[in-house]
Structure formats: C-alpha cells, structure tokens
CSV table of C-alpha atoms in Angstrom, one decimal:
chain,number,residue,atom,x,y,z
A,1,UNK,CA,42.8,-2.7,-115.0
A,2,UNK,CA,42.9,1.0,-114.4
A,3,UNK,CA,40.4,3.9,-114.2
A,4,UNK,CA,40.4,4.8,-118.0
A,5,UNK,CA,40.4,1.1,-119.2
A,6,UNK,CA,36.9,0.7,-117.1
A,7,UNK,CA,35.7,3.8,-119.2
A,8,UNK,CA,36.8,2.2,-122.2
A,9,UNK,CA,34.9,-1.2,-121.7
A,10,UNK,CA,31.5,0.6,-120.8
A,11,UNK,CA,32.0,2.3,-124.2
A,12,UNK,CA,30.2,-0.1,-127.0
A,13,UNK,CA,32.9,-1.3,-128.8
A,14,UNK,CA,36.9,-0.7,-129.0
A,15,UNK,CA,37.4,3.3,-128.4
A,16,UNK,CA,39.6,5.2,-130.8
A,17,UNK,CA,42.2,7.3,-130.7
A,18,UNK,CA,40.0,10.3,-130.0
A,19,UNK,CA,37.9,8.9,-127.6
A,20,UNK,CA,40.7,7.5,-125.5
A,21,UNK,CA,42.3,11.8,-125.2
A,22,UNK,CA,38.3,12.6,-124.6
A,23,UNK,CA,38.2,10.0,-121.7
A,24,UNK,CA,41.8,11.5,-120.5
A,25,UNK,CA,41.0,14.5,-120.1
A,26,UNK,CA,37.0,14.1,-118.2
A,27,UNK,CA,39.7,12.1,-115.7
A,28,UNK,CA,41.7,15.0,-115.2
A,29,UNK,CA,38.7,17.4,-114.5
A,30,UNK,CA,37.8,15.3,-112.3
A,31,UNK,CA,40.2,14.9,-110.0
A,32,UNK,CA,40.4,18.2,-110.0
A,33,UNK,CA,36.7,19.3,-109.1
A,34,UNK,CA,36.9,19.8,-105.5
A,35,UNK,CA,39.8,22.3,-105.9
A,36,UNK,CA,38.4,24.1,-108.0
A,37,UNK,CA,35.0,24.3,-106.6
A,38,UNK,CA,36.4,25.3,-103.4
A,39,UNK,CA,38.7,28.4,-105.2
A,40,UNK,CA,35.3,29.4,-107.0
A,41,UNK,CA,33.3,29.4,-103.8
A,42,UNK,CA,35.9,31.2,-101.6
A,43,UNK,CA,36.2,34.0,-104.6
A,44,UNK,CA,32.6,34.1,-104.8
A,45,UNK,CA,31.9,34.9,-100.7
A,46,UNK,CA,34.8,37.5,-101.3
A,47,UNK,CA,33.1,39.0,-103.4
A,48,UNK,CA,29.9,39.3,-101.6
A,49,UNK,CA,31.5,40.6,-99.0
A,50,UNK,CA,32.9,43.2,-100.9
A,51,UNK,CA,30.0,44.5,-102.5
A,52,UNK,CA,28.5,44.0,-98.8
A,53,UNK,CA,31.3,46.4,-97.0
A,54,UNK,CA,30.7,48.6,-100.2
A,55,UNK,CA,27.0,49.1,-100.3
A,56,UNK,CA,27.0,49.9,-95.9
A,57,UNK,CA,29.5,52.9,-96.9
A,58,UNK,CA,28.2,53.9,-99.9
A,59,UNK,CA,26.7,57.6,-99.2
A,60,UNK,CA,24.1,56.7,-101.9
A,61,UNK,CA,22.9,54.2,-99.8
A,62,UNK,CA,23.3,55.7,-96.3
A,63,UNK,CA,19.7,57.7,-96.2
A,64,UNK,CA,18.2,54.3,-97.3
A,65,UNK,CA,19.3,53.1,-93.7
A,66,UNK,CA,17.9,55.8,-92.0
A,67,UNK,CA,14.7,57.0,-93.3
A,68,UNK,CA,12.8,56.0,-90.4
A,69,UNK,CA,15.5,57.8,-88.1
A,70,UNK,CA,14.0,61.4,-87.8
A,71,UNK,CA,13.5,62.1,-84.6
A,72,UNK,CA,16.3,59.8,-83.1
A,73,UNK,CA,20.1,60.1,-83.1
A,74,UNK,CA,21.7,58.1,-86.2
A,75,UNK,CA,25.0,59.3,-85.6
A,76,UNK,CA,28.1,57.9,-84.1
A,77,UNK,CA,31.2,60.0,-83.8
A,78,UNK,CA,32.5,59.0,-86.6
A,79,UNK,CA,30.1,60.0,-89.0
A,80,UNK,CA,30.8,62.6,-91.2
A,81,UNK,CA,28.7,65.1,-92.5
A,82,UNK,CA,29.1,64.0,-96.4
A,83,UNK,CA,27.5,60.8,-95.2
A,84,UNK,CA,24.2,62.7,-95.4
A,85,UNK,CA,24.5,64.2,-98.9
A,86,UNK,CA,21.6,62.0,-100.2
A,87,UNK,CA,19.4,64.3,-98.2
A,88,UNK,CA,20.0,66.7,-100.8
A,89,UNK,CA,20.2,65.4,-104.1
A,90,UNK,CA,19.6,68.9,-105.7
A,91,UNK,CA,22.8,70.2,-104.2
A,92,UNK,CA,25.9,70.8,-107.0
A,93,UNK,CA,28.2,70.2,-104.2
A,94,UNK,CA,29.9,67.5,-103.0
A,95,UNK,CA,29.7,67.1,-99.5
A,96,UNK,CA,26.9,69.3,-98.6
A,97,UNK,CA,28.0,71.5,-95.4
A,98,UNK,CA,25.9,71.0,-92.5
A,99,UNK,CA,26.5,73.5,-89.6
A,100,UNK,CA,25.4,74.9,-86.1
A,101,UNK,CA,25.0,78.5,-86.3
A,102,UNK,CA,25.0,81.0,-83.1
A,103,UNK,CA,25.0,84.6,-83.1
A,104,UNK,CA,27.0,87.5,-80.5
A,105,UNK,CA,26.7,91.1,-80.6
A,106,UNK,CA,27.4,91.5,-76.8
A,107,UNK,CA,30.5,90.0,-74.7
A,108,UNK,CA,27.9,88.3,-72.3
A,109,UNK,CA,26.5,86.4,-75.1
A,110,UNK,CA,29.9,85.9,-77.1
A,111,UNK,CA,30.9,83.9,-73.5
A,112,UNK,CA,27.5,81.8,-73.7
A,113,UNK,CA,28.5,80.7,-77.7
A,114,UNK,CA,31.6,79.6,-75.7
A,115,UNK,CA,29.9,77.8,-73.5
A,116,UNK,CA,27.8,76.2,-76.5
A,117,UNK,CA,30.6,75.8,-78.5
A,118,UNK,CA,32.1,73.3,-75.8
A,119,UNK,CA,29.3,71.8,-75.1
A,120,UNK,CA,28.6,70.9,-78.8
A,121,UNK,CA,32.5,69.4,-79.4
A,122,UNK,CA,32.5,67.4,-76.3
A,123,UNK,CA,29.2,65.7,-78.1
A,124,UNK,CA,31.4,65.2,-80.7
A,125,UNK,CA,29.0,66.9,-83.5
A,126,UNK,CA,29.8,65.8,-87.0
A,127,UNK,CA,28.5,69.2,-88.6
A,128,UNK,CA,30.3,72.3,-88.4
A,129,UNK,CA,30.0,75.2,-86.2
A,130,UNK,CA,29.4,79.1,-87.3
A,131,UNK,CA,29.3,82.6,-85.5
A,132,UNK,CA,27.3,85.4,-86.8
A,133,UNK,CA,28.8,89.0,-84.8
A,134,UNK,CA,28.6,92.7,-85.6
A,135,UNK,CA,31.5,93.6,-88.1
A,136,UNK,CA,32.3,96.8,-86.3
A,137,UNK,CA,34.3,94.2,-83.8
A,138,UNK,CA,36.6,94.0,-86.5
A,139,UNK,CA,37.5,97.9,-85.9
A,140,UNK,CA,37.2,97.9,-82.2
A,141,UNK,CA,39.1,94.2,-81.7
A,142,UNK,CA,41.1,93.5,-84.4
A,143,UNK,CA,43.1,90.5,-85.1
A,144,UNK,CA,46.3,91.0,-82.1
A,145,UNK,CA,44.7,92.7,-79.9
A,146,UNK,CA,44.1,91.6,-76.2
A,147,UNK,CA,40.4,92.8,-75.5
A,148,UNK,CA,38.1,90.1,-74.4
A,149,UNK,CA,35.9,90.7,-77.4
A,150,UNK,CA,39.0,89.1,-79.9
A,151,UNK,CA,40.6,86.7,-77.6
A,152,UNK,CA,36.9,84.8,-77.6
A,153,UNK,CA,36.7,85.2,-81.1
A,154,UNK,CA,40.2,84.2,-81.6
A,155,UNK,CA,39.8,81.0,-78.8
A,156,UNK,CA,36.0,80.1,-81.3
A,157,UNK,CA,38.1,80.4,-84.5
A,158,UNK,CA,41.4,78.2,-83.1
A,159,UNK,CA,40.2,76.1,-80.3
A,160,UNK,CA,36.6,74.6,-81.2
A,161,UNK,CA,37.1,75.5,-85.1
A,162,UNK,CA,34.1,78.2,-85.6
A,163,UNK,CA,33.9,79.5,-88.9
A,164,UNK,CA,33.5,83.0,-88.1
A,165,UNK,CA,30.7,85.3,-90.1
A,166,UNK,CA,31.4,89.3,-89.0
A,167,UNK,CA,28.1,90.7,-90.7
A,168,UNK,CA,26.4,93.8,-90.5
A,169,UNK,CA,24.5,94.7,-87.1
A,170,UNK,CA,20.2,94.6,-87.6
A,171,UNK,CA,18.9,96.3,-84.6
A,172,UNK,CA,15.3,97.9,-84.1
A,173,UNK,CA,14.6,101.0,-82.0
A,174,UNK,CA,12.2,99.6,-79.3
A,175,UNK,CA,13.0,97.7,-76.4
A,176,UNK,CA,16.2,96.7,-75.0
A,177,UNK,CA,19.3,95.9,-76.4
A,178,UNK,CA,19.8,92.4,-76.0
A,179,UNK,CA,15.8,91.9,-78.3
A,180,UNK,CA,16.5,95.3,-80.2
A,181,UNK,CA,19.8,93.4,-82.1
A,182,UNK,CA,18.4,90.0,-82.0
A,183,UNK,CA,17.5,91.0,-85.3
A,184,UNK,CA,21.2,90.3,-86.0
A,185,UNK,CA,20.2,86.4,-86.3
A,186,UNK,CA,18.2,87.1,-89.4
A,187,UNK,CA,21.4,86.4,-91.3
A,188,UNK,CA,21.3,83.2,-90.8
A,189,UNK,CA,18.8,83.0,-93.4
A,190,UNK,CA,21.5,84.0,-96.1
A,191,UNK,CA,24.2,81.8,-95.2
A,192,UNK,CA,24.1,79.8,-98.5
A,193,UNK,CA,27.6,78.1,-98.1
A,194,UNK,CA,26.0,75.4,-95.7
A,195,UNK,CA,23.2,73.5,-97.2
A,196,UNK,CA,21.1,73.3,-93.7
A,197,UNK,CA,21.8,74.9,-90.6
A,198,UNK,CA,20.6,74.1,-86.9
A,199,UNK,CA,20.2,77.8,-85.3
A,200,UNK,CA,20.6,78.3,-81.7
A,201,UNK,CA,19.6,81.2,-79.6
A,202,UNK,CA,23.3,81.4,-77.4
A,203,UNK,CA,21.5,82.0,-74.1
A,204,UNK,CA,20.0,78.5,-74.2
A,205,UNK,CA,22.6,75.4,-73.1
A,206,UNK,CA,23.2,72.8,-75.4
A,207,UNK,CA,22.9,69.3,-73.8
A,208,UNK,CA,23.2,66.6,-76.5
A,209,UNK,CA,24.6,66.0,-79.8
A,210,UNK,CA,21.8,67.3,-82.0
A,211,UNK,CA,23.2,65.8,-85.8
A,212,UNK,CA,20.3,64.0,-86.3
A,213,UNK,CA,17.9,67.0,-87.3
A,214,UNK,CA,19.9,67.3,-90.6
A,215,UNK,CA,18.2,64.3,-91.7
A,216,UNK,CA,14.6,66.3,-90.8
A,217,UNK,CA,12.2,66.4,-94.1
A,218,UNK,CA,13.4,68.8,-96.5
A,219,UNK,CA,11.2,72.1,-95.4
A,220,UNK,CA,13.3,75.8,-95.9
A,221,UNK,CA,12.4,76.1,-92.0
A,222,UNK,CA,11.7,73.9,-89.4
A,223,UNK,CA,10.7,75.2,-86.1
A,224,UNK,CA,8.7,73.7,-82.4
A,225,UNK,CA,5.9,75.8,-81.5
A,226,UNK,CA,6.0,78.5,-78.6
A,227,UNK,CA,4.7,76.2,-76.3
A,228,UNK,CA,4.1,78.7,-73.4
A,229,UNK,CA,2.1,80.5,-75.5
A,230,UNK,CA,-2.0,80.1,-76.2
A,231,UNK,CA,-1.8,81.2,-79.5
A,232,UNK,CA,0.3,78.3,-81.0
A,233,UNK,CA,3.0,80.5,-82.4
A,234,UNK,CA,6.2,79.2,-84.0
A,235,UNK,CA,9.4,79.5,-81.7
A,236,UNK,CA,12.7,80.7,-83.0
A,237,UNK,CA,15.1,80.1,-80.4
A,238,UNK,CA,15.7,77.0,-82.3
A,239,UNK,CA,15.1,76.1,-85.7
A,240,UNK,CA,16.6,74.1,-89.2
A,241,UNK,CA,17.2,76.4,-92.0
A,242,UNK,CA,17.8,76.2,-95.3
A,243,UNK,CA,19.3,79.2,-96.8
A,244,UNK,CA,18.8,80.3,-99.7
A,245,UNK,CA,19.4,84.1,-101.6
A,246,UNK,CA,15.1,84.3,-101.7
A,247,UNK,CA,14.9,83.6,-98.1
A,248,UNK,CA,17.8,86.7,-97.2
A,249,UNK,CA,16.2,88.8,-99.7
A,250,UNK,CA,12.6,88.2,-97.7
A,251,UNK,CA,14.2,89.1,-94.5
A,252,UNK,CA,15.9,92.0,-95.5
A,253,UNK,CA,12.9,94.1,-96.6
A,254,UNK,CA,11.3,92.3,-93.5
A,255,UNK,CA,13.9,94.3,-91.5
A,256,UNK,CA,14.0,97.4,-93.6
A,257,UNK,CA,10.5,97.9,-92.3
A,258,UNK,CA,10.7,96.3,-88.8
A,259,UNK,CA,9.4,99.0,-86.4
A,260,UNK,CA,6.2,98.9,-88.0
A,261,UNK,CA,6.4,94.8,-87.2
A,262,UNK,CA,7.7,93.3,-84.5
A,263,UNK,CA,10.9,91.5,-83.4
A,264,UNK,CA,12.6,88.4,-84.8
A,265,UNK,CA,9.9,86.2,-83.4
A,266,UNK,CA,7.5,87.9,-85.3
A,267,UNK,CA,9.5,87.6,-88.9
A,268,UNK,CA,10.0,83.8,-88.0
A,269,UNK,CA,6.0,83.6,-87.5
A,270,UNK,CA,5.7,85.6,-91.1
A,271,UNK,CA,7.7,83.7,-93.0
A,272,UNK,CA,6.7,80.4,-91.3
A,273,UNK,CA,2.9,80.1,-90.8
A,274,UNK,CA,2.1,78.6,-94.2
A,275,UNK,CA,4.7,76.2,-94.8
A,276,UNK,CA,7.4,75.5,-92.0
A,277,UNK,CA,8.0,71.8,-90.8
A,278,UNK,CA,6.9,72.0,-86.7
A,279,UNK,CA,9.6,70.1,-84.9
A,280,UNK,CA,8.4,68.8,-81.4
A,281,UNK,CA,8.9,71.1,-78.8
A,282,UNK,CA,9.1,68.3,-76.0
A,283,UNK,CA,13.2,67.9,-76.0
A,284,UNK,CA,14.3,71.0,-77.9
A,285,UNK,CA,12.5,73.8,-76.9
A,286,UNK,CA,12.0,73.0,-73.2
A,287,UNK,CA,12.2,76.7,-70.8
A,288,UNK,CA,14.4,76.2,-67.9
A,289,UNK,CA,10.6,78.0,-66.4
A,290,UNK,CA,9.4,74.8,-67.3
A,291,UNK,CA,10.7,73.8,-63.9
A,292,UNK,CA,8.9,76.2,-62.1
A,293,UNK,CA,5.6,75.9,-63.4
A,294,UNK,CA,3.0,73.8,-61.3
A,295,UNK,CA,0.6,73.0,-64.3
A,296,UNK,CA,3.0,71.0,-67.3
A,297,UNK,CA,-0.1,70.7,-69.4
A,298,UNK,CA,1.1,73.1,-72.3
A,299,UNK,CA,4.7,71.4,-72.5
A,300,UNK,CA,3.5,67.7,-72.2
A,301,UNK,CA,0.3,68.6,-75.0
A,302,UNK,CA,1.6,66.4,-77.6
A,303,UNK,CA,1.5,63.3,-75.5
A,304,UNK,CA,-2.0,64.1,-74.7
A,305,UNK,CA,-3.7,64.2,-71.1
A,306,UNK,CA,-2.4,61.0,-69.5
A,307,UNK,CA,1.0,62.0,-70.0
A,308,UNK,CA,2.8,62.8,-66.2
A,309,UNK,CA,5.3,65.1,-65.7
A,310,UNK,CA,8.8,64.1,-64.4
A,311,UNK,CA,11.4,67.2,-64.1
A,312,UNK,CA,14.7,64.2,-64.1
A,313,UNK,CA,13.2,62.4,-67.4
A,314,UNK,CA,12.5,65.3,-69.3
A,315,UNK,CA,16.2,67.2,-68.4
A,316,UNK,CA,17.5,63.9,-69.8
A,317,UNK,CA,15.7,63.5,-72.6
A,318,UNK,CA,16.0,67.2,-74.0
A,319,UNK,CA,18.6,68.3,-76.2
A,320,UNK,CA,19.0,72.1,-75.9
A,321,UNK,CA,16.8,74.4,-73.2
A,322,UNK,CA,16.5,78.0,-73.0
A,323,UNK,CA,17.1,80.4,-69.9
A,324,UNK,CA,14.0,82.0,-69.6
A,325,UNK,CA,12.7,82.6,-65.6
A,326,UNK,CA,11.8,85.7,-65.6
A,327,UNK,CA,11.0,88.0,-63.0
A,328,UNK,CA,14.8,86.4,-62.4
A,329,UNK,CA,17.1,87.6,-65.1
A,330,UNK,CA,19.1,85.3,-67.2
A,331,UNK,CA,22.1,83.6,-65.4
A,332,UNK,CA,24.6,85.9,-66.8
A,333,UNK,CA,23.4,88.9,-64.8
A,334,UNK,CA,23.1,89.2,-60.6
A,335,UNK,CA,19.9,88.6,-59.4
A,336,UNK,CA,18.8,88.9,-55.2
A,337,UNK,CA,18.9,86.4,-52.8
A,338,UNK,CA,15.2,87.8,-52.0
A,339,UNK,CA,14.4,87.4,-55.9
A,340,UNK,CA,15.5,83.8,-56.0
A,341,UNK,CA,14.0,82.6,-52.9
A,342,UNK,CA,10.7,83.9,-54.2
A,343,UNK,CA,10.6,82.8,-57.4
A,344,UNK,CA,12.7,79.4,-57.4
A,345,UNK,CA,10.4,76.2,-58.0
A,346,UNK,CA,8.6,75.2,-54.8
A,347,UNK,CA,8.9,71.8,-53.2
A,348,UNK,CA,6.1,69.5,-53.5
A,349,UNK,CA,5.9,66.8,-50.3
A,350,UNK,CA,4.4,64.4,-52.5
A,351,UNK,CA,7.4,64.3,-55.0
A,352,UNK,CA,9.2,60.8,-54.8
A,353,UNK,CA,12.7,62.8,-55.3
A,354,UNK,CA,12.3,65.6,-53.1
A,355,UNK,CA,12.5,68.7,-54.6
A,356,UNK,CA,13.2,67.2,-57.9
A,357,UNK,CA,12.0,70.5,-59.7
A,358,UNK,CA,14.0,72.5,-58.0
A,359,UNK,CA,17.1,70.3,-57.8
A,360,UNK,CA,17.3,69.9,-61.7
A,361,UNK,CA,16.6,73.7,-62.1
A,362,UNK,CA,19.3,74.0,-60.6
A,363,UNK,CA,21.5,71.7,-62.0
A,364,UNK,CA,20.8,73.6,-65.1
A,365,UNK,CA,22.6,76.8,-63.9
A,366,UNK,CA,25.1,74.9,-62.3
A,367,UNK,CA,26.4,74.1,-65.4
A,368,UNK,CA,25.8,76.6,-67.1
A,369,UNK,CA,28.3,78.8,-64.3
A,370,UNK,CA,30.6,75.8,-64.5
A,371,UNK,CA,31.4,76.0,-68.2
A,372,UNK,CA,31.5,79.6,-68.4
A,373,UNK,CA,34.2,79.8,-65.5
A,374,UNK,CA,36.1,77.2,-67.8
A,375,UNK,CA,35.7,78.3,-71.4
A,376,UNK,CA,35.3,82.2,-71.0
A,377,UNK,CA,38.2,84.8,-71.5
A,378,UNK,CA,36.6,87.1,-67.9
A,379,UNK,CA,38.3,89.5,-65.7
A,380,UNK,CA,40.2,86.8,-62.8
A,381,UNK,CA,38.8,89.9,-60.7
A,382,UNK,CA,35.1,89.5,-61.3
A,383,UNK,CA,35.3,85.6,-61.0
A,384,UNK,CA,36.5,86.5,-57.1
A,385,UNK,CA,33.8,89.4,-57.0
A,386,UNK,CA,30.9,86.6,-58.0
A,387,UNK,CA,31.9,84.1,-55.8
A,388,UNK,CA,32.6,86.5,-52.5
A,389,UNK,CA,28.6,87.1,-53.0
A,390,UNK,CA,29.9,91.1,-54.6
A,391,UNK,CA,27.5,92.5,-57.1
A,392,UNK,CA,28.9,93.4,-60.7
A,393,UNK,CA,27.5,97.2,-61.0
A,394,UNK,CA,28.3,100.0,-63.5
A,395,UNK,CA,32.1,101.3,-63.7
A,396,UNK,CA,35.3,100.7,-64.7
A,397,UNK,CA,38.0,97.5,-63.6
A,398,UNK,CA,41.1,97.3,-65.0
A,399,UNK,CA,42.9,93.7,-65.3
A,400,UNK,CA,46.9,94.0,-65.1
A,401,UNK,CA,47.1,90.9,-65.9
A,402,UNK,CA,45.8,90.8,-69.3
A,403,UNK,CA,45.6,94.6,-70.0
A,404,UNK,CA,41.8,94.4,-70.1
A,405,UNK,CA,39.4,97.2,-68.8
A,406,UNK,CA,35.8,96.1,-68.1
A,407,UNK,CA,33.5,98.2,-67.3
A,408,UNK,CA,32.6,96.8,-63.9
A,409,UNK,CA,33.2,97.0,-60.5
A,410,UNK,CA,32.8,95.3,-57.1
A,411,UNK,CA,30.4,95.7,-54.1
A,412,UNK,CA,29.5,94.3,-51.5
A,413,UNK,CA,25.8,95.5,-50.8
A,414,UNK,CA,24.0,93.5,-52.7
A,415,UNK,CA,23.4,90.0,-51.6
A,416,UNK,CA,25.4,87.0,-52.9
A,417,UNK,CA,24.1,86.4,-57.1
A,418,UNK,CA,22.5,83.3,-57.5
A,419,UNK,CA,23.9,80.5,-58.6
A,420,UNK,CA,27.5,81.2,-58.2
C-alpha cells in the first residue's frame, strides 16, 4: 500500500476521481516544502541585507547616525562631503559644498596657507579647500610668470586643489599692515557657492582633520570665545560660516565705515553677539602663549576649577592653534636670541616631564619651520641665511636660479632667529 492509498482509506468512504488529483497534488507539495522553504528564506535574508547595506549609505539616513556626533570626529577618509547634505535640507543643491577657507594678501602669509594647505590634505579632509587674495596679484603675477607670489598660487591651485577666490583688497588706515588688510577675510562671508565654510586665520597651524564641525547646529556663525580676554568676546581666528548675500551685504557697509569701528574682530563681535553658536575654545582656539602662561585658569574655564593643566594633553587634543607670543613676533619674522630667552615658557621643577611647557611650545614652531621649508616656493638663499643664524633685513636679493628678486638681504649681526 503506498502513500496516497493510506490517504485514501482515512477518507470516509471510496474517493473519487477528484479527490484522488486533490490528494496527488498535497503529495507533491509536500515533498517539495523544504526546498522551497529554504529558497524563500535565503531570498528573504537577501533581501534584508540589501535594504540593510542600503539604508547605512543612504545620505538620508547618514545625519540620523550622527546627531550626537558634534563635537567629535565622524569622518573617515573616505567620507565625502555629500554624505552630509541632510544637514541642509533647505539647500537646492545637490551635494552641498563644504570648504576650508584661508586668506593671503602678503607672501609671508600666502607661505603659511601652504603650510595649512598640507597640513589639511595629509588629514585627508573630505571638504574642499579655498583662497581668498588681493586681485591686483593677478596684474603683478599673472598666470606664467615665475614670481613667488604665482608659483604658490599656481602650486595651491595644482598640487593641493585650492579653489582660488582673487577678490578685492579691504584694508583700514590704522595700524599695521598685516591687521590694516585683515579686513580682506570679510569676504568670506559672501562666498555663497559653499553651503558652510570653516575659516582659518593662516598664521595659526592646523593640527587635525577638522570635518566634523560641518555637522555643528545650523547657526550663520559659529565662533569660541576670546578666551584671553575678560570681556568674553567672540574670537575670529576661527569660525563656521554660512554665507549668504545678507551676511556680505552687512559686512560691506560694516567696512565702508570701518575707521569709525574697529578691525575684523570687532565686525565678528557686531554681527555675532546676539545670535552666533559659541564653539569651545578648549581644542580650537588654543594661543601657542597658552604655553607660556603660569595661570591656565581662563583657557581651562569651561571645565571648571578642578580641571589641571597639562601642556602634552592639551597639544594633542587641539585641532588648530594660533601663533600669538607676543613681545616675540610671529614665527615668520627673526626675533633675538635675547628676546627668546626672556620670554620663552619657564621651567617648573615640579613638572613630571621637565620642561614640558616649553618643550611642546616648541614643538609647535618646529613644525611650523619644518613644513614651510618643505611646501614654500622661498629664495634657496634665505633658507641658508636663516639657518647660518643671518638676519633677513630690508634690501634687495636676487635668485639666478629661479629669476626671483626678494627684497631681502643677509647679515650677520644679528643673533641666530629663533627657531630655525
């Protein structure tokens, strides 16, 4: 007796013709269940995983993943900037474009965009990178010619891919030239092809991949407090801007009238006092002074009176500082051997790493000097100059080997620059 006559006897009665094709074919689905159940479950995880590997690249879903991440680096190096284009769901267009933005109107402080522009690519930075200069360069160092001024530009534009932004120069009367055309920054404000732009003062050093503040609330500025200061102003060798026509437009009658008010801090403060977003200043607007200070109270506020100062922890854990040590000038420009030793941060016995303030101080300058004598288009002859302990001074120096006159010269009777 086979399978389908047992079905037939537990039926009551003598099966017909139609019940005998109904019991056929409940056999043959049978005995092929496990097949198919199998094929159904193996299509089914396929497509979970799918929708899985989907939904974790989905751009839609990618600020889902890292609201929490504000403060903290979310990005690998792979990460593109159109990942972030949730951010701004008002934008029409599709990516966004996120950039770094630096500004030059002197050769010293072209170099130091170098030296930040190298800095920023070997962080692998997702975002792009942009170059506010005066547009008069374009008439004194036109495209093909050899001056130092265009082979920099030319080595931003081809080597580290710097969109370049030749604007018109915004200078006050007062003071000296590096602060009198800091106004030329102020157009940052108006560049409304990126959707949010990290600014950075080019004689500060870039130290870490800094992607992550593109993810900071929506705010049209976001700046750290000047720490240094009592007053609790706003800082603006760093900030997040969102550009917009409104903001330029603000600026620009800002500037018609600026010898009545101030320098570019002071338009930062204007605009900002009601209504920017105050990023931390611990780890992005540290003063390589910070060093030499002997009260950290002011920089270590925001972590509140127990909090203990420790020059290696915090060099590691900031992501841009500024050069600012004066009575000794800015690294760029000689200082005395008398100057340094006076003003260089002392060396406290009771330090476990001896002379640690000092030592990362430093370190600081180090690399700063490092970089530039890898990335910047300089005179061969001034390098030797620096390093023989000459003094740059006023006059004229003339480079055979790439045609270049710079108006310096050698001497040896001032003491070796620091640094070097």
């Amino acid at each position: 007796m086979n399978e389908l006559d047992i079905e037939y006897e537990l039926l009551e009665g003598k099966p017909n013709f139609v019940d005998r094709v109904g019991f056929w074919v409940a056999r043959q689905r049978r005995a092929g269940r496990t097949p198919f159940f199998i094929g159904a479950g193996l299509a089914s995880l396929l497509l979970v995983l799918l929708g899985l590997w989907k939904y974790s690249t989905s751009p839609r879903t990618f600020l889902q993943n890292t609201k929490k991440c504000i403060v903290e680096g979310v990005f690998g190096p792979d990460v593109k900037a159109e990942s972030l284009w949730p951010v701004f769901q008002s934008t029409s267009v599709f990516p966004p474009r996120f950039a770094y933005a630096f500004y030059a109107t002197q050769k010293e402080y072209l170099c130091n965009t170098l030296i930040n522009f190298e800095q920023l690519r070997q962080e692998k930075v997702a975002a792009e990178i942009g170059l506010i200069y005066p547009s008069s360069w374009q008439e004194s160092d036109p495209e093909g010619s050899t001056g130092a001024i265009r082979r920099m530009l030319d080595k931003a534009n081809k080597k580290y891919g710097v969109n370049l932004h030749p604007l018109g120069l915004w200078k006050t009367h007062r003071g000296d030239p590096a602060w009198s055309e800091s106004l030329t920054k102020l157009h940052v404000f108006g560049l409304t092809d990126y959707e949010r732009i990290i600014y950075l003062d080019s004689d500060g050093l870039a130290l870490r991949n800094m992607d992550h503040l593109f993810l900071a609330p929506q705010a049209r500025i976001a700046l750290p407090r000047a720490y240094w200061l009592d007053k609790g102003q706003l800082a603006s060798h760093i900030m997040i801007i969102t550009p917009s026509d409104a903001l330029l437009s603000r600026v620009k009658k800002w500037v018609d009238n600026i010898d009545k008010q101030g320098f570019d801090m002071e338009l930062v403060n204007s605009l900002s006092a009601s209504s920017a977003l105050v990023l931390p200043h611990r780890g992005y607007a540290m003063l390589t002074g910070e060093f030499r200070n002997s009260n950290h109270s002011k920089y270590l506020a925001e972590d509140g009176p127990e909090a203990s100062w420790d020059p290696r922890a915090e060099l590691s854990r900031s992501f841009y500082i500024h050069f600012s040590d004066w009575p000794p000038p800015k690294p760029w420009i000689s200082a005395t051997k008398y100057q340094i030793e006076q003003t260089q941060p002392a060396c406290n016995p009771e330090e476990r790493e001896t002379c640690g303030n000092r030592k990362h101080w430093q370190s600081v300058y180090d690399l700063y000097h490092k970089l530039k004598d890898r990335v910047c288009i300089l005179c061969t002859m001034l390098r030797i100059c620096s390093h023989l302990g000459q003094h740059l001074a006023k006059g004229r120096l003339h480079c055979p080997a790439t045609n270049v006159e710079f108006a310096f010269f050698c001497t040896p009777s001032i003491p070796t620059p620091p640094f070097a």
